[in-house]
Amino acid sequence: MKPPLGKIVQNIAREYFASSTCHGMAYIVHPKLSVVERVCWSLVVLLSLCTCISAIVIGHQKWIEKPMIVSFSAKPIPVWKLPFPAITICPQSRIDVEKFNITEVYLRARANKTLSQDEWRKMRALSHVCSSVMRSKTDYYGSNGTAGGHKEANTSTPNSERVVEQLVRMSQSLDKLFQTCMWSFNFRPCEALWTRKVTENGVCYSFNMLSSEELYTADQAFREREVNPDVRKGGLHSLHASRLRSSGWTMENGYTLKEDLLAYPRRTASGGFKGGAIVLLKMHQQNREYICSGALQGYKVTLHPPDEFPRLSEYHIRIPPMQAVSLIVKPRLLTTQRNLHRFPYSKRQCYFSDERTLRFFRVYNEQNCEFECLTNFTLASCGCVTFAMPRDNTTRVCEAHEKRCYKRAVIRLMELDELSVDAGEEMCDCLPACTTIKYDVELSNDWLNLDAMLDAMIGGENGMKGMEPMLLYVYFKDNKFLYIERVEYMNFNGELANFGGILALLSGMSLTSIAEILYYIVVRPFALWLKVQYSRAVRPVTPPEVQHTSDNSLHFVRPWIP
């Protein structure tokens, strides 16, 4: 007679509990224990298994949600593996008085006196960088069609005011502004180290920054011709700083093995004063004006990575004239392990170089992305972009009367970005790059007593009379730095160890115990079924046994079945 299925399952379960390696299960079916003791052990085993499963699920969910941690590196990195920071200097006195006397022209304009058409064009161009030049009236220097008696057509060409061209023409030239330049304690021509750049602050000068050709996309080539029209290819001008190109460095991969210490962007062999950049700038008192510059005189200085567009309107250090200033730099490097590339950027909270591209910049980083986002928003809001924003030849540059529009666009974008973050979505979606460098700065300064030094050295000759120099030192604080690295929170081996540890601690089980469970659920029933089928197939038909008695009679006896 075939036993019922329930009985078979019960026997297999009893066999498993009796021989299981999981702690406590043997007591559930122990024949010498009472029912109360078996129930108590059943509750203990059940509670242990529930806690074990919950801990495993929580640990795995944490691994899925946060697959990485940020930790300090085990070994410091030498400074020669890092690019020296790019330095951008913007003089507050943006205008050479010999080219344009803004104070005299501004006072005549306020008195409603007649100005020439060229003077009105320059005033309108300066209104983009000089807040005081903007008149309180609504004409914005001729935007309503009248310019001090001059009739100007209100054109809509992409760059009708030619703001960049006007600012470059009125600015102080590099040889007038820079007196002496040094790099790694060696004198160099200033034009070989510093190049003109146009930022939101107007005309500035940058050191160790990627060229426009490498920073911007191909359709931005015309911008370099606007900013440096006097630099030609070939000849001695090929040594100009704007003609320098990167020798293979990228932020994500660093310098290649073939590059030496003369690679570009520049890097230094050591920290300290002798491994940095030194520049002596000069400004004549006659170029000091307060209409455009305001009450604050001197320079705006910012340190930034070589592949990042400098935004001095947001981040800068103010340095007054007649001072010697030391900027002692401590780099803050954040890297990401390459094996984290398999995780989505939403969990990584950063972009690798091949995951995000920009419309106007060849290099992705958070600063470039935010500036491009502001450019796109300004174009959508005002139908134009500012003179410092990236654009193509067909995009119109905002004119002076549209200044309020692009100023409002900046504030509006900030408000929308804050609202989008609260809603769980970012307006610009500008996550940091997975490899970034920030430069923390310690500042030290002292006054330059130039007059007393000149009196002592040359007896009061007036060759430097009226000059207001500024001496700037920039160098690394140490030779080596600890950096921060995004690493995988737990790899497969760690997850397996965590899983096994929880199993062993809460239930005394191992992976072999899991195999044991599968054995009794799948293999053991199947093996018993095969055994039954085999016994049925090979069982012989045996005749009844014959038992002889002493009286020679036969008795049929059935075979004994246990």
Coordinates of C-alpha atoms in Angstrom, one line a residue, residues 38-421:
R38 CA 9.8 21.9 21.6
V39 CA 7.5 24.9 21.2
C40 CA 10.0 27.2 23.0
W41 CA 12.9 26.0 20.7
S42 CA 10.7 26.5 17.6
L43 CA 10.1 30.1 18.6
V44 CA 13.8 30.7 19.3
V45 CA 14.7 29.2 15.9
L46 CA 12.0 31.2 14.1
L47 CA 13.0 34.5 15.7
S48 CA 16.7 33.9 14.9
L49 CA 15.9 33.1 11.2
C50 CA 13.6 36.2 10.9
T51 CA 16.3 38.4 12.4
C52 CA 18.9 36.9 10.1
I53 CA 16.9 37.4 6.9
S54 CA 16.1 41.0 7.9
A55 CA 19.7 41.8 8.5
I56 CA 20.8 40.3 5.2
V57 CA 18.1 42.2 3.3
I58 CA 18.9 45.6 5.0
G59 CA 22.7 45.1 4.3
H60 CA 22.1 44.3 0.7
Q61 CA 19.7 47.2 0.2
K62 CA 22.3 49.6 1.7
W63 CA 24.9 48.2 -0.7
I64 CA 22.5 48.8 -3.7
E65 CA 21.6 52.3 -2.6
K66 CA 25.0 53.5 -1.6
P67 CA 27.6 51.5 -3.5
M68 CA 30.5 53.7 -2.5
I69 CA 32.2 55.6 0.3
V70 CA 34.6 58.5 0.3
S71 CA 37.8 57.9 2.1
F72 CA 41.3 59.3 2.4
S73 CA 44.0 57.7 0.3
A74 CA 46.5 55.3 1.9
K75 CA 49.5 57.1 0.4
P76 CA 50.0 60.8 -0.3
I77 CA 50.4 62.1 -3.9
P78 CA 53.4 64.2 -4.9
V79 CA 52.8 67.7 -6.3
W80 CA 54.5 66.9 -9.6
K81 CA 51.5 64.6 -10.4
L82 CA 49.1 67.5 -10.1
P83 CA 48.8 70.5 -12.4
F84 CA 49.8 73.8 -11.0
P85 CA 46.6 75.9 -10.5
A86 CA 45.6 78.3 -13.3
I87 CA 45.8 81.9 -12.1
T88 CA 43.4 84.5 -13.5
I89 CA 44.0 88.2 -12.7
C90 CA 41.6 90.9 -13.5
P91 CA 42.6 94.6 -12.9
Q92 CA 39.9 96.7 -11.4
S93 CA 41.1 99.6 -13.6
R94 CA 39.8 98.1 -16.9
I95 CA 40.6 101.1 -19.1
D96 CA 43.8 102.7 -20.3
V97 CA 43.3 106.4 -19.8
E98 CA 45.4 107.2 -22.8
K99 CA 42.9 105.2 -25.0
F100 CA 39.7 106.4 -23.3
N101 CA 39.1 108.8 -20.4
I102 CA 35.9 107.4 -19.0
T103 CA 35.7 110.0 -16.2
E104 CA 35.7 113.0 -18.5
V105 CA 33.3 111.3 -21.0
Y106 CA 30.9 110.2 -18.2
L107 CA 30.7 113.6 -16.7
R108 CA 29.9 115.1 -20.1
A109 CA 27.3 112.5 -20.7
R110 CA 25.7 113.2 -17.3
A111 CA 25.5 116.9 -18.2
N112 CA 23.8 115.9 -21.5
K113 CA 26.5 117.3 -23.6
T114 CA 27.2 116.0 -27.1
L115 CA 29.4 112.9 -27.4
S116 CA 30.9 111.5 -30.5
Q117 CA 29.5 108.2 -31.9
D118 CA 32.6 106.4 -31.0
E119 CA 32.4 107.6 -27.4
W120 CA 28.8 106.4 -27.1
R121 CA 29.8 103.0 -28.5
K122 CA 32.5 102.7 -25.9
M123 CA 30.2 103.8 -23.1
R124 CA 27.6 101.2 -24.1
A125 CA 30.3 98.5 -24.2
L126 CA 31.6 99.5 -20.8
S127 CA 28.1 99.4 -19.4
H128 CA 28.3 95.6 -19.4
V129 CA 31.2 95.5 -16.9
C130 CA 30.9 98.9 -15.1
S131 CA 27.7 99.2 -13.1
S132 CA 28.2 102.9 -12.4
V133 CA 28.3 103.7 -16.1
M134 CA 24.6 102.7 -16.4
R135 CA 22.5 105.8 -16.5
S136 CA 19.3 106.0 -14.4
K137 CA 17.4 107.1 -17.5
T138 CA 15.9 104.7 -20.0
D139 CA 18.0 105.5 -23.0
Y140 CA 21.0 103.3 -22.0
Y141 CA 23.3 105.5 -24.1
G142 CA 21.3 105.7 -27.2
S143 CA 19.3 102.4 -27.1
N144 CA 16.2 104.5 -27.9
G145 CA 17.8 105.7 -31.2
T146 CA 19.3 108.9 -30.0
A147 CA 22.9 109.1 -28.8
G148 CA 23.7 112.7 -27.8
G149 CA 22.5 114.0 -31.2
H150 CA 23.7 110.9 -33.1
K151 CA 21.1 108.7 -34.7
E152 CA 21.9 105.0 -34.5
A153 CA 20.0 102.2 -36.1
N154 CA 18.8 99.6 -33.7
T155 CA 20.3 96.6 -35.5
S156 CA 19.9 93.0 -34.6
T157 CA 23.1 91.5 -35.9
P158 CA 24.7 88.8 -33.8
N159 CA 27.3 91.3 -32.4
S160 CA 26.3 94.8 -33.4
E161 CA 28.0 96.5 -30.4
R162 CA 31.2 94.4 -30.7
V163 CA 31.6 94.4 -26.9
V164 CA 34.6 92.2 -26.8
E165 CA 36.4 94.1 -29.5
Q166 CA 35.8 97.4 -27.7
L167 CA 36.8 96.1 -24.3
V168 CA 40.1 94.7 -25.7
R169 CA 40.9 98.0 -27.5
M170 CA 40.4 100.1 -24.3
S171 CA 42.1 97.7 -21.9
Q172 CA 45.7 98.0 -20.7
S173 CA 48.1 96.0 -22.7
L174 CA 50.1 93.1 -21.1
D175 CA 53.4 94.9 -21.4
K176 CA 52.0 97.9 -19.6
L177 CA 50.5 95.9 -16.8
F178 CA 53.1 93.2 -16.2
Q179 CA 56.6 94.2 -15.1
T180 CA 58.4 90.9 -14.2
C181 CA 57.3 87.3 -14.4
M182 CA 58.9 84.1 -12.9
W183 CA 58.1 80.4 -13.0
S184 CA 60.0 77.9 -10.8
F185 CA 62.4 80.7 -9.8
N186 CA 63.3 81.4 -13.5
F187 CA 62.6 84.7 -15.2
R188 CA 60.4 84.2 -18.3
P189 CA 58.9 86.7 -20.8
C190 CA 55.4 87.6 -19.4
E191 CA 53.8 87.0 -22.8
A192 CA 55.1 83.4 -22.7
L193 CA 53.3 82.8 -19.4
W194 CA 50.2 85.0 -19.3
T195 CA 47.5 85.4 -22.0
R196 CA 44.5 87.6 -22.3
K197 CA 41.1 86.2 -21.5
V198 CA 37.7 87.7 -21.5
T199 CA 35.5 86.9 -18.5
E200 CA 32.4 88.3 -17.0
N201 CA 34.6 90.8 -15.3
G202 CA 36.0 92.1 -18.6
V203 CA 39.5 91.7 -19.9
C204 CA 41.7 89.5 -17.6
Y205 CA 45.0 87.6 -17.9
S206 CA 45.4 83.9 -17.2
F207 CA 48.4 81.7 -16.4
N208 CA 48.5 77.9 -17.0
M209 CA 45.0 77.7 -18.5
L210 CA 44.1 75.5 -21.4
S211 CA 43.9 77.4 -24.7
S212 CA 40.5 78.4 -26.2
E213 CA 41.0 75.7 -28.8
E214 CA 41.2 73.0 -26.2
L215 CA 38.6 74.4 -23.8
Y216 CA 35.9 75.3 -26.3
T217 CA 34.3 73.4 -29.2
A218 CA 35.3 74.0 -32.8
D219 CA 32.6 76.5 -33.5
Q220 CA 34.1 78.8 -30.8
A221 CA 37.3 79.5 -32.8
F222 CA 36.3 83.0 -33.6
R223 CA 36.4 83.9 -29.9
E224 CA 40.2 83.6 -29.7
R225 CA 40.5 85.9 -32.7
E226 CA 38.4 88.5 -30.9
V227 CA 40.4 88.2 -27.7
N228 CA 43.9 88.1 -29.1
P229 CA 43.7 89.7 -32.6
D230 CA 47.4 90.6 -32.5
V231 CA 48.7 87.0 -32.0
R232 CA 49.6 85.3 -35.3
K233 CA 50.7 81.8 -36.0
G234 CA 54.4 81.1 -36.5
G235 CA 57.4 83.2 -35.9
L236 CA 58.1 84.6 -32.5
H237 CA 54.4 84.9 -31.7
S238 CA 54.3 81.0 -31.6
L239 CA 55.8 81.4 -28.1
H240 CA 52.9 83.4 -27.0
A241 CA 51.0 81.8 -24.0
S242 CA 47.8 81.6 -26.1
R243 CA 49.5 79.3 -28.6
L244 CA 50.5 76.7 -26.0
R245 CA 48.7 73.3 -26.2
S246 CA 48.3 70.5 -23.7
S247 CA 50.8 67.7 -24.2
G248 CA 48.3 64.9 -23.3
W249 CA 47.1 65.8 -19.8
T250 CA 43.5 65.3 -18.8
M251 CA 41.9 65.8 -15.4
E252 CA 40.6 62.2 -15.3
N253 CA 43.8 60.5 -16.5
G254 CA 46.4 63.0 -15.4
Y255 CA 49.8 63.3 -17.1
T256 CA 51.0 60.5 -19.4
L257 CA 54.2 58.6 -18.7
K258 CA 56.0 60.2 -21.7
E259 CA 55.5 63.7 -20.3
D260 CA 58.3 65.4 -18.3
L261 CA 58.2 68.4 -16.0
L262 CA 58.1 70.7 -19.0
A263 CA 54.6 69.4 -20.0
Y264 CA 51.7 71.7 -20.3
P265 CA 49.6 72.5 -18.2
R266 CA 52.7 73.3 -16.1
R267 CA 53.5 71.4 -13.0
T268 CA 56.1 72.0 -10.4
A269 CA 58.8 69.7 -9.1
S270 CA 58.4 70.8 -5.5
G271 CA 56.3 72.9 -3.1
G272 CA 57.4 76.1 -1.6
F273 CA 58.4 79.5 -2.8
K274 CA 61.0 78.3 -5.4
G275 CA 58.5 76.0 -7.1
G276 CA 55.8 78.5 -7.8
A277 CA 54.8 81.5 -9.9
I278 CA 55.8 85.1 -9.1
V279 CA 54.5 88.1 -11.0
L280 CA 55.1 91.9 -10.4
L281 CA 52.3 94.0 -11.8
K282 CA 52.4 97.8 -12.1
M283 CA 49.6 100.3 -12.4
H284 CA 50.1 104.0 -12.9
Q285 CA 48.0 106.3 -10.8
Q286 CA 46.8 108.1 -13.9
N287 CA 44.9 104.9 -14.8
R288 CA 43.1 104.9 -11.5
E289 CA 39.4 105.8 -12.0
Y290 CA 36.3 105.4 -9.8
I291 CA 33.5 105.6 -12.4
C292 CA 33.9 102.1 -13.7
S293 CA 36.0 100.5 -11.0
G294 CA 34.1 101.9 -8.0
A295 CA 35.6 102.5 -4.6
L296 CA 37.5 99.2 -4.6
Q297 CA 40.9 99.5 -6.4
G298 CA 43.5 96.8 -7.1
Y299 CA 42.9 93.3 -8.6
K300 CA 40.6 90.3 -8.5
V301 CA 42.5 87.0 -8.5
T302 CA 41.2 83.5 -8.7
L303 CA 42.8 80.0 -8.7
H304 CA 41.1 77.3 -10.7
P305 CA 41.9 74.1 -12.5
P306 CA 43.4 74.6 -16.0
D307 CA 40.4 73.1 -17.8
E308 CA 37.8 75.3 -16.0
F309 CA 36.4 78.6 -17.1
P310 CA 37.1 81.3 -14.5
R311 CA 34.1 83.1 -13.1
L312 CA 35.4 86.0 -11.1
S313 CA 31.9 87.4 -10.7
E314 CA 31.3 84.4 -8.3
Y315 CA 34.7 83.5 -6.7
H316 CA 37.7 85.7 -6.3
I317 CA 40.3 87.2 -3.9
R318 CA 40.6 91.0 -3.8
I319 CA 44.2 92.3 -3.7
P320 CA 44.8 96.0 -3.2
P321 CA 47.7 97.8 -4.9
M322 CA 51.0 98.5 -3.1
Q323 CA 51.0 95.1 -1.5
A324 CA 53.1 91.9 -1.6
V325 CA 50.7 88.9 -1.4
S326 CA 51.4 85.2 -1.0
L327 CA 48.8 82.7 -2.0
I328 CA 49.8 79.4 -0.3
V329 CA 48.0 76.6 -2.1
K330 CA 46.8 73.3 -0.7
P331 CA 45.1 71.1 -3.4
R332 CA 42.0 69.2 -2.7
L333 CA 41.9 66.2 -5.1
L334 CA 38.9 63.9 -5.3
T335 CA 39.3 60.8 -7.5
T336 CA 37.0 57.8 -8.3
Q337 CA 37.8 54.2 -8.8
R338 CA 37.3 53.0 -12.4
N339 CA 35.3 50.0 -11.3
L340 CA 32.5 52.3 -10.2
H341 CA 31.8 53.1 -13.8
R342 CA 29.3 50.2 -13.9
F343 CA 27.1 52.0 -11.4
P344 CA 24.7 54.7 -12.7
Y345 CA 25.8 58.3 -12.2
S346 CA 22.7 59.0 -10.0
K347 CA 24.2 56.7 -7.4
R348 CA 27.8 57.7 -8.0
Q349 CA 26.8 61.4 -8.0
C350 CA 29.5 62.3 -10.5
Y351 CA 30.2 62.0 -14.2
F352 CA 33.1 60.2 -15.9
S353 CA 34.4 62.0 -19.0
D354 CA 32.6 59.7 -21.4
E355 CA 29.2 60.0 -19.8
R356 CA 28.4 63.7 -20.3
T357 CA 29.2 66.1 -23.0
L358 CA 28.6 69.8 -23.3
R359 CA 27.5 71.9 -26.2
F360 CA 30.2 74.6 -26.0
F361 CA 32.9 73.1 -23.9
R362 CA 35.2 70.2 -24.8
V363 CA 35.9 69.4 -21.1
Y364 CA 33.1 68.5 -18.7
N365 CA 33.2 69.8 -15.1
E366 CA 30.7 71.3 -12.8
Q367 CA 31.7 74.9 -13.4
N368 CA 31.7 74.7 -17.2
C369 CA 28.3 72.9 -17.0
E370 CA 26.7 75.5 -14.8
F371 CA 28.0 78.3 -17.0
E372 CA 26.6 76.6 -20.1
C373 CA 23.3 76.1 -18.4
L374 CA 23.2 79.8 -17.5
T375 CA 24.0 80.6 -21.2
N376 CA 21.2 78.4 -22.5
F377 CA 18.7 79.9 -19.9
T378 CA 19.8 83.5 -20.8
L379 CA 19.3 82.8 -24.5
A380 CA 15.9 81.3 -23.9
S381 CA 14.8 84.2 -21.6
C382 CA 16.4 87.2 -23.4
G383 CA 17.0 86.0 -27.0
C384 CA 20.7 86.8 -26.5
V385 CA 23.7 86.0 -24.4
T386 CA 26.3 88.1 -22.7
F387 CA 29.7 88.9 -24.3
A388 CA 31.5 86.5 -22.0
M389 CA 29.2 83.5 -22.6
P390 CA 30.0 80.8 -25.2
R391 CA 28.1 81.1 -28.4
D392 CA 28.2 80.4 -32.1
N393 CA 28.4 83.0 -34.8
T394 CA 24.6 83.2 -35.3
T395 CA 23.8 83.9 -31.6
R396 CA 23.1 87.5 -30.8
V397 CA 25.1 89.3 -28.0
C398 CA 23.0 91.2 -25.6
E399 CA 23.2 95.0 -25.9
A400 CA 23.4 97.6 -23.2
H401 CA 19.7 98.1 -22.9
E402 CA 19.2 94.3 -22.3
K403 CA 21.5 94.2 -19.2
R404 CA 18.6 94.0 -16.8
C405 CA 17.2 91.0 -18.7
Y406 CA 20.3 88.9 -18.4
K407 CA 20.8 90.0 -14.8
R408 CA 17.3 88.9 -14.0
A409 CA 18.0 85.6 -15.8
V410 CA 20.8 84.8 -13.3
I411 CA 18.5 85.3 -10.3
R412 CA 15.6 83.5 -11.9
L413 CA 17.8 80.4 -12.7
M414 CA 19.0 80.3 -9.1
E415 CA 15.3 80.4 -7.9
L416 CA 14.2 77.7 -10.4
D417 CA 17.3 75.5 -9.5
E418 CA 16.4 75.7 -5.8
L419 CA 12.7 74.8 -6.5
S420 CA 13.8 71.9 -8.7
V421 CA 16.1 70.5 -6.0

